[in-house]
């Protein structure tokens, strides 16, 4: 349908088209100018903020959640909490050091494990301390052997001295000889003098003991020597090693205890061997 020939609109004059073209031309020019204006605005960049503007921005910047502003009291409590935490850590550290030091002390105090001991050489059994446990043969005093050994044992035990020191030497003599061991040094020393002379006085025995040295390396004094000699003279008499007459002792050649002491003095060398050497 031709718009120019419609019945519903008025007919447009062709001269008006020229006016429309002129209007459109003007609009295109204005659009170009608008582009230049936009480019100029872009070249200008962002506007600079003055100091006043920056302060205003800072003042108006909202505080983020959780960034609370603390007053002086709150700051003091925070510093105190931090100080307490540091002190606690130091105490914990000190305690750990003390525990380590204590463990080291205990470890140092614990003795090292001992090496297994090598098997020791069996020692000679000690003589029993009970005279009653000895066999009756241990109480035969002389070469004249009694028929009833049990009765003889009871008789010898009944003669055990009452004086304590002499009784101790009595037990020591019988128990030692039963175990083939030397009795006390005082007994051996006094018997050696008696065996050499055959007959001695108390003064002879005292002089012999005075020349002996004690365990401390000193010689025995007069009192100690006389006390020991008195005990030995009583012992030798009751065990029939010697016969006593006052302050004189005479060796009993039939004394089995005397012969046993002689063997110990000579290192096991008996009378029979001595006789053979003299005969040779």
CSV table of N, CA and C in Angstrom, one decimal, residues 3-13 16:
chain,number,residue,atom,x,y,z
A,3,UNK,N,1.9,4.7,1.2
A,3,UNK,CA,1.5,5.6,2.3
A,3,UNK,C,1.1,6.9,1.8
A,4,UNK,N,1.6,7.3,0.7
A,4,UNK,CA,1.2,8.6,0.2
A,4,UNK,C,-0.2,8.7,-0.3
A,5,UNK,N,-0.9,7.6,-0.5
A,5,UNK,CA,-2.2,7.6,-1.1
A,5,UNK,C,-3.2,7.0,-0.2
A,6,UNK,N,-3.0,7.0,1.1
A,6,UNK,CA,-4.0,6.5,2.1
A,6,UNK,C,-5.0,7.4,2.3
A,7,UNK,N,-6.2,6.9,2.6
A,7,UNK,CA,-7.3,7.8,2.9
A,7,UNK,C,-7.4,8.2,4.3
A,8,UNK,N,-6.6,7.5,5.2
A,8,UNK,CA,-6.7,7.8,6.6
A,8,UNK,C,-5.8,8.9,7.0
A,9,UNK,N,-4.8,9.3,6.2
A,9,UNK,CA,-3.8,10.4,6.6
A,9,UNK,C,-3.8,11.4,5.5
A,10,UNK,N,-3.3,12.6,5.9
A,10,UNK,CA,-3.2,13.6,5.0
A,10,UNK,C,-2.0,13.4,4.1
A,11,UNK,N,-2.0,13.9,2.9
A,11,UNK,CA,-1.0,13.8,1.9
A,11,UNK,C,0.2,14.7,2.2
A,12,UNK,N,1.5,14.1,2.3
A,12,UNK,CA,2.7,14.9,2.7
A,12,UNK,C,3.3,15.5,1.4
A,13,UNK,N,3.7,16.7,1.6
A,13,UNK,CA,4.3,17.5,0.5
A,13,UNK,C,5.7,17.0,0.3
A,16,UNK,N,8.8,18.5,2.0
A,16,UNK,CA,9.1,18.3,3.4
A,16,UNK,C,10.3,17.3,3.6
